[in-house]
Short mmCIF file of C-alpha atoms in Angstrom, two decimals:
data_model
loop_
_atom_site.label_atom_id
_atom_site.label_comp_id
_atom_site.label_asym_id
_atom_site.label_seq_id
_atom_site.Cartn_x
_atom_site.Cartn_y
_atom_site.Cartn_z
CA UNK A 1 67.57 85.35 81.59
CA UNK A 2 68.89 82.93 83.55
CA UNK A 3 72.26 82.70 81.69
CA UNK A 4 72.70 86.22 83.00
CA UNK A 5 71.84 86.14 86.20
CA UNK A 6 73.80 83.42 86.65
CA UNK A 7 77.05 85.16 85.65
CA UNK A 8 76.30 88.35 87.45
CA UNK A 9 75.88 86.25 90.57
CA UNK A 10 79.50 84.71 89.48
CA UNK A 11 81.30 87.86 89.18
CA UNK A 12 79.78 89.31 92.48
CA UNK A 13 80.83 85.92 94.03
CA UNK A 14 84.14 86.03 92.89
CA UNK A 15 84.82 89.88 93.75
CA UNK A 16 83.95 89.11 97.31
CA UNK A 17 87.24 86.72 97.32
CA UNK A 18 89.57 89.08 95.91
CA UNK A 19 91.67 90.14 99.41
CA UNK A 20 91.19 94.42 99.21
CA UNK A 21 94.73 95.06 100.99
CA UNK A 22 96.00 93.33 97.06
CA UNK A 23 94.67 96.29 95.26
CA UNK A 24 95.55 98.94 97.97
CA UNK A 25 99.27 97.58 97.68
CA UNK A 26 99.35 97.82 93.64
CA UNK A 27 97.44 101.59 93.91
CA UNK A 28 100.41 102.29 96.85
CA UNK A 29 103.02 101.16 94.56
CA UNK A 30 101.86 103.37 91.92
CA UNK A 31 101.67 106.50 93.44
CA UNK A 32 104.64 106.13 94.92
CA UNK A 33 105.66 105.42 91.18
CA UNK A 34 103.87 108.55 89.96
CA UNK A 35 105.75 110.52 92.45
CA UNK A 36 108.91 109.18 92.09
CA UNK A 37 108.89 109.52 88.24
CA UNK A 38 109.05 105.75 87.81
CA UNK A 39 108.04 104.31 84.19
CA UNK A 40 105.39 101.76 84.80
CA UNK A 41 105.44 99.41 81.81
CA UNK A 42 101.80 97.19 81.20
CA UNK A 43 102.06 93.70 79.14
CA UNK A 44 99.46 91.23 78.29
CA UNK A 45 98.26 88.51 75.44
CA UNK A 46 94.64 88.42 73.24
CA UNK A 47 91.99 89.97 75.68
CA UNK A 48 94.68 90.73 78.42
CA UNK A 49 96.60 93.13 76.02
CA UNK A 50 93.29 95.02 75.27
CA UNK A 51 93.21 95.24 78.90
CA UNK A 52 96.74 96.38 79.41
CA UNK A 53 96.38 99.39 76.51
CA UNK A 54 92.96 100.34 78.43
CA UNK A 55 95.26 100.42 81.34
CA UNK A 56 98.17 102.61 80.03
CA UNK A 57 95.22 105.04 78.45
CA UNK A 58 93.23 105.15 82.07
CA UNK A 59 96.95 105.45 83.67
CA UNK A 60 98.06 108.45 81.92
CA UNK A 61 95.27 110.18 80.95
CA UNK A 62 92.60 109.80 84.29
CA UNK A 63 94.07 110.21 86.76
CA UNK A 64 96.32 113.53 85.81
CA UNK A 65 95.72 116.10 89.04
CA UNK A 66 96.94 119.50 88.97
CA UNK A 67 100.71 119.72 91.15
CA UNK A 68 101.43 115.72 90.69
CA UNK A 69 103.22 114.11 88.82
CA UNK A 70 101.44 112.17 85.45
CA UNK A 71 102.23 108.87 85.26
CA UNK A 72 105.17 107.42 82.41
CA UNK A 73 103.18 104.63 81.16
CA UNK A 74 103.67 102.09 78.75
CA UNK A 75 102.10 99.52 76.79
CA UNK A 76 104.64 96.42 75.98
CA UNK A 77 101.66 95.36 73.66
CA UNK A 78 100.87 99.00 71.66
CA UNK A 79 103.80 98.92 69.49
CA UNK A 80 102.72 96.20 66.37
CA UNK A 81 106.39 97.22 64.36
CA UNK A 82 108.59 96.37 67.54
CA UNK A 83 106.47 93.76 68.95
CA UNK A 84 106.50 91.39 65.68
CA UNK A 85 110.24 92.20 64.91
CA UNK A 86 111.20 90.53 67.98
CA UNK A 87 108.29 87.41 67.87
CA UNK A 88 109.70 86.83 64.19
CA UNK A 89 113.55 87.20 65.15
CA UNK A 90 113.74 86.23 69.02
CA UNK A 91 110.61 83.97 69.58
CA UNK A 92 107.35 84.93 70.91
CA UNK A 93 108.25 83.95 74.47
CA UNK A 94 110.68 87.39 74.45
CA UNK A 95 108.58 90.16 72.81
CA UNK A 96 107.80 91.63 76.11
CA UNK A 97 111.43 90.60 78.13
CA UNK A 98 113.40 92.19 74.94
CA UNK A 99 111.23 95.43 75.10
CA UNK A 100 111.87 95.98 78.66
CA UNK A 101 115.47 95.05 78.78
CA UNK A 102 115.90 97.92 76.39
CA UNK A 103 114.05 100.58 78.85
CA UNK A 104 113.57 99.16 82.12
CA UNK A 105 115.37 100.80 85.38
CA UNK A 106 115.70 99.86 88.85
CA UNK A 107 112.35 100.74 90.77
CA UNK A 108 110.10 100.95 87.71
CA UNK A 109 106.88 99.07 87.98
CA UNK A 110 105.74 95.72 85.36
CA UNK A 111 102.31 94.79 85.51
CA UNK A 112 101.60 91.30 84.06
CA UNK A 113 98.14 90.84 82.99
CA UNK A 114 97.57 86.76 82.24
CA UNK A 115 94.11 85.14 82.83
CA UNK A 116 96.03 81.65 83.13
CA UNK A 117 99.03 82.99 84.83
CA UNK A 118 101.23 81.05 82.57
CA UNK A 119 102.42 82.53 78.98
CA UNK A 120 105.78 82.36 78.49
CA UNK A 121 106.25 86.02 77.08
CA UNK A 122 104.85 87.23 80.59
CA UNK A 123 106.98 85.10 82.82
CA UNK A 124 110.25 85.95 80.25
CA UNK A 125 109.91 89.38 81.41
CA UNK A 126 108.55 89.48 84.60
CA UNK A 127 111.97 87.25 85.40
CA UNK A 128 113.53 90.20 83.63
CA UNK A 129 112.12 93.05 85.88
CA UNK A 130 112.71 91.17 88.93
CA UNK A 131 116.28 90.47 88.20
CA UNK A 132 116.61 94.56 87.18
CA UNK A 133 115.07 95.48 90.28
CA UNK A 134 111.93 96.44 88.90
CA UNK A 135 108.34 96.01 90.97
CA UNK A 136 106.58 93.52 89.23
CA UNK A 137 102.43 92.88 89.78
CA UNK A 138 101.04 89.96 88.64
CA UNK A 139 97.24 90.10 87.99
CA UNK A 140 96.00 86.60 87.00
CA UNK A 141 92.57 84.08 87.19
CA UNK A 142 92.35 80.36 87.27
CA UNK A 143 94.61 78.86 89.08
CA UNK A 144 97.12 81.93 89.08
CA UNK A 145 99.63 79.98 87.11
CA UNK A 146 103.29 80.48 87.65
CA UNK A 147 103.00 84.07 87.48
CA UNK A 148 100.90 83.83 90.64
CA UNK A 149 104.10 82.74 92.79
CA UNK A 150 106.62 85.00 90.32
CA UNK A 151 105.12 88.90 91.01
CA UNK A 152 106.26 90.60 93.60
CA UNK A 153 102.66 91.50 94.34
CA UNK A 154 99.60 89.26 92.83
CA UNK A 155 95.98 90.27 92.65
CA UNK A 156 94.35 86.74 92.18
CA UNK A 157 91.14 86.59 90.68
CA UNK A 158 89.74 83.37 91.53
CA UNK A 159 87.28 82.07 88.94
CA UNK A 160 87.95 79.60 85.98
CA UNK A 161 86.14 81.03 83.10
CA UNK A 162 88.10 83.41 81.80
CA UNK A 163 85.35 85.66 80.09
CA UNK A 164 84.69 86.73 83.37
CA UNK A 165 88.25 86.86 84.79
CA UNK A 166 88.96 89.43 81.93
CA UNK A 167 85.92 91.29 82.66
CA UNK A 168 87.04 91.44 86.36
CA UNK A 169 90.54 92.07 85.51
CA UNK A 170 88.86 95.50 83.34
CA UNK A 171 87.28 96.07 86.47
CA UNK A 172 90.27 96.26 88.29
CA UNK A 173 91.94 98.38 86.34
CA UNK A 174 89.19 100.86 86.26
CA UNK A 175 89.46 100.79 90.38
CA UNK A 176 92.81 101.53 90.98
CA UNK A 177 92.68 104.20 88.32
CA UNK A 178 89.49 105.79 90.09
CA UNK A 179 91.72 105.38 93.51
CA UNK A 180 95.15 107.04 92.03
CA UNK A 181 92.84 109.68 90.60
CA UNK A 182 91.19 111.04 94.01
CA UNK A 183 93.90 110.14 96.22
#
Protein backbone atom coordinates (compact mmCIF):
# COMPACT_ATOMS: atom_id res chain seq x y z
CA UNK A 1 0.00 0.00 0.00
CA UNK A 2 2.67 2.03 0.40
CA UNK A 3 3.86 1.86 -3.27
CA UNK A 4 0.59 3.66 -3.92
CA UNK A 5 0.40 6.09 -1.68
CA UNK A 6 3.55 7.03 -2.45
CA UNK A 7 2.81 7.82 -6.11
CA UNK A 8 -0.48 9.46 -5.45
CA UNK A 9 1.39 11.79 -3.11
CA UNK A 10 3.90 12.26 -6.29
CA UNK A 11 1.38 13.18 -8.76
CA UNK A 12 -0.47 15.60 -6.31
CA UNK A 13 3.06 17.03 -5.62
CA UNK A 14 3.90 17.52 -8.98
CA UNK A 15 0.39 19.06 -10.13
CA UNK A 16 0.85 21.72 -7.55
CA UNK A 17 4.06 22.91 -9.73
CA UNK A 18 2.47 23.01 -12.96
CA UNK A 19 2.02 27.17 -13.38
CA UNK A 20 -2.23 27.30 -14.15
CA UNK A 21 -1.86 30.55 -16.49
CA UNK A 22 0.19 27.42 -18.96
CA UNK A 23 -3.00 25.60 -19.42
CA UNK A 24 -5.32 28.72 -19.58
CA UNK A 25 -2.96 29.96 -22.52
CA UNK A 26 -3.13 26.45 -24.53
CA UNK A 27 -7.29 26.30 -23.74
CA UNK A 28 -7.15 30.31 -25.06
CA UNK A 29 -5.31 29.32 -28.06
CA UNK A 30 -7.73 26.73 -28.87
CA UNK A 31 -10.81 28.37 -28.79
CA UNK A 32 -9.63 30.97 -30.53
CA UNK A 33 -8.62 28.03 -32.95
CA UNK A 34 -12.12 26.53 -32.80
CA UNK A 35 -13.50 29.83 -33.74
CA UNK A 36 -11.32 30.75 -36.25
CA UNK A 37 -11.61 27.38 -38.10
CA UNK A 38 -7.94 26.61 -37.48
CA UNK A 39 -6.81 22.78 -37.94
CA UNK A 40 -5.12 21.82 -34.76
CA UNK A 41 -2.82 18.90 -35.60
CA UNK A 42 -1.71 16.45 -32.23
CA UNK A 43 1.73 14.32 -32.52
CA UNK A 44 3.38 12.11 -30.08
CA UNK A 45 5.67 8.70 -29.70
CA UNK A 46 4.76 5.12 -27.63
CA UNK A 47 2.51 6.29 -24.64
CA UNK A 48 2.51 10.01 -25.84
CA UNK A 49 0.76 9.04 -29.19
CA UNK A 50 -1.97 7.12 -27.21
CA UNK A 51 -2.24 10.33 -25.52
CA UNK A 52 -2.34 12.51 -28.56
CA UNK A 53 -5.31 10.14 -30.37
CA UNK A 54 -7.20 10.42 -26.81
CA UNK A 55 -6.66 14.04 -27.43
CA UNK A 56 -7.92 14.46 -31.07
CA UNK A 57 -11.07 12.03 -29.92
CA UNK A 58 -11.77 14.36 -26.57
CA UNK A 59 -11.03 17.47 -29.06
CA UNK A 60 -13.57 16.79 -31.58
CA UNK A 61 -16.02 14.90 -30.11
CA UNK A 62 -16.44 16.61 -26.19
CA UNK A 63 -16.44 19.50 -26.39
CA UNK A 64 -18.98 20.08 -29.59
CA UNK A 65 -21.65 22.99 -28.23
CA UNK A 66 -24.56 23.89 -30.16
CA UNK A 67 -23.73 27.53 -32.40
CA UNK A 68 -19.69 26.96 -32.21
CA UNK A 69 -17.62 25.91 -34.19
CA UNK A 70 -16.23 21.89 -33.75
CA UNK A 71 -12.84 21.67 -33.67
CA UNK A 72 -10.59 20.29 -37.12
CA UNK A 73 -8.46 17.95 -35.31
CA UNK A 74 -5.86 15.73 -36.20
CA UNK A 75 -3.82 12.97 -35.13
CA UNK A 76 -0.12 13.02 -36.87
CA UNK A 77 0.08 9.50 -35.15
CA UNK A 78 -3.61 7.81 -36.33
CA UNK A 79 -2.69 7.20 -39.81
CA UNK A 80 -0.35 3.62 -39.65
CA UNK A 81 -0.27 3.61 -43.96
CA UNK A 82 1.12 7.31 -44.13
CA UNK A 83 3.01 7.28 -41.01
CA UNK A 84 5.34 4.11 -41.96
CA UNK A 85 5.61 5.21 -45.69
CA UNK A 86 7.46 8.15 -44.65
CA UNK A 87 9.63 6.37 -41.45
CA UNK A 88 10.62 3.67 -44.20
CA UNK A 89 11.34 6.29 -47.12
CA UNK A 90 12.29 9.69 -45.23
CA UNK A 91 13.57 8.50 -41.74
CA UNK A 92 11.72 8.34 -38.61
CA UNK A 93 12.87 11.77 -37.46
CA UNK A 94 10.26 13.26 -40.41
CA UNK A 95 7.03 11.21 -40.09
CA UNK A 96 5.37 13.96 -38.27
CA UNK A 97 7.36 17.25 -40.15
CA UNK A 98 6.42 15.51 -43.70
CA UNK A 99 2.70 15.07 -42.62
CA UNK A 100 2.31 18.58 -41.64
CA UNK A 101 4.22 20.18 -44.40
CA UNK A 102 1.61 18.61 -46.61
CA UNK A 103 -1.49 20.28 -44.57
CA UNK A 104 -0.29 22.79 -42.28
CA UNK A 105 -1.39 26.69 -42.71
CA UNK A 106 -0.43 29.79 -41.14
CA UNK A 107 -2.24 30.10 -37.63
CA UNK A 108 -3.05 26.40 -37.20
CA UNK A 109 -2.15 24.97 -33.86
CA UNK A 110 0.77 21.72 -33.26
CA UNK A 111 0.69 20.21 -30.05
CA UNK A 112 3.85 18.18 -29.24
CA UNK A 113 3.33 15.63 -26.68
CA UNK A 114 7.10 14.21 -25.51
CA UNK A 115 7.66 12.98 -21.89
CA UNK A 116 11.56 13.67 -22.49
CA UNK A 117 11.10 16.69 -24.58
CA UNK A 118 13.60 15.44 -27.01
CA UNK A 119 12.55 12.98 -30.06
CA UNK A 120 13.67 14.03 -33.10
CA UNK A 121 10.30 13.44 -35.08
CA UNK A 122 8.71 16.07 -32.57
CA UNK A 123 11.33 18.74 -32.80
CA UNK A 124 11.46 18.03 -36.98
CA UNK A 125 8.06 19.32 -37.02
CA UNK A 126 7.56 21.55 -34.42
CA UNK A 127 10.64 23.52 -36.38
CA UNK A 128 8.27 23.02 -39.27
CA UNK A 129 5.12 24.73 -37.75
CA UNK A 130 7.06 27.46 -36.36
CA UNK A 131 8.75 28.33 -39.54
CA UNK A 132 4.92 28.07 -41.34
CA UNK A 133 3.57 30.25 -38.83
CA UNK A 134 1.79 27.73 -37.05
CA UNK A 135 1.17 27.90 -32.93
CA UNK A 136 3.08 25.26 -31.62
CA UNK A 137 2.51 23.80 -27.68
CA UNK A 138 4.94 21.82 -26.29
CA UNK A 139 3.73 19.56 -23.40
CA UNK A 140 6.76 17.70 -21.92
CA UNK A 141 8.20 16.01 -18.29
CA UNK A 142 11.71 15.54 -17.11
CA UNK A 143 13.77 17.96 -17.81
CA UNK A 144 11.53 19.47 -20.72
CA UNK A 145 14.12 18.61 -23.27
CA UNK A 146 14.68 20.79 -26.25
CA UNK A 147 11.15 20.95 -27.00
CA UNK A 148 10.75 22.78 -23.68
CA UNK A 149 12.68 25.98 -25.12
CA UNK A 150 11.25 25.21 -28.98
CA UNK A 151 7.08 25.62 -28.38
CA UNK A 152 5.74 28.63 -28.57
CA UNK A 153 3.86 27.78 -25.40
CA UNK A 154 5.15 24.80 -22.94
CA UNK A 155 3.17 23.14 -20.21
CA UNK A 156 6.10 21.55 -18.15
CA UNK A 157 5.36 18.77 -16.09
CA UNK A 158 8.05 18.51 -13.69
CA UNK A 159 8.62 14.94 -12.48
CA UNK A 160 11.21 12.33 -13.80
CA UNK A 161 9.36 9.14 -13.96
CA UNK A 162 7.64 9.16 -16.83
CA UNK A 163 4.73 6.68 -15.86
CA UNK A 164 3.48 9.42 -14.05
CA UNK A 165 4.35 12.29 -16.44
CA UNK A 166 2.11 10.39 -19.03
CA UNK A 167 -0.54 9.91 -16.58
CA UNK A 168 -0.41 13.70 -15.84
CA UNK A 169 -0.02 14.60 -19.37
CA UNK A 170 -3.76 12.34 -19.82
CA UNK A 171 -4.78 14.47 -17.18
CA UNK A 172 -4.14 17.45 -18.91
CA UNK A 173 -5.69 16.73 -21.78
CA UNK A 174 -8.84 15.73 -20.11
CA UNK A 175 -8.74 19.49 -18.41
CA UNK A 176 -8.51 21.62 -21.16
CA UNK A 177 -11.08 19.53 -22.97
CA UNK A 178 -13.52 19.86 -19.84
CA UNK A 179 -12.53 23.84 -20.04
CA UNK A 180 -13.15 24.27 -24.05
CA UNK A 181 -16.32 22.29 -23.43
CA UNK A 182 -18.12 24.73 -20.79
CA UNK A 183 -16.51 27.80 -21.84
Amino acid sequence: MKIVEQYLQDIKNTLDQIPLDHIEEVIHILQKARLDHKQVFIMGNGGSASTASHFVCDLAKNTQRQGWPNFRAIGLTDNMAIFSAYANDEGYENVFSQQLNNLLQPGDVVIAISGSGNSANILHAVELANSKGAVTIGITGMTGGKLKSLAQVVIYVPNYRIDQVEDIHLMLEHMICRALLEM
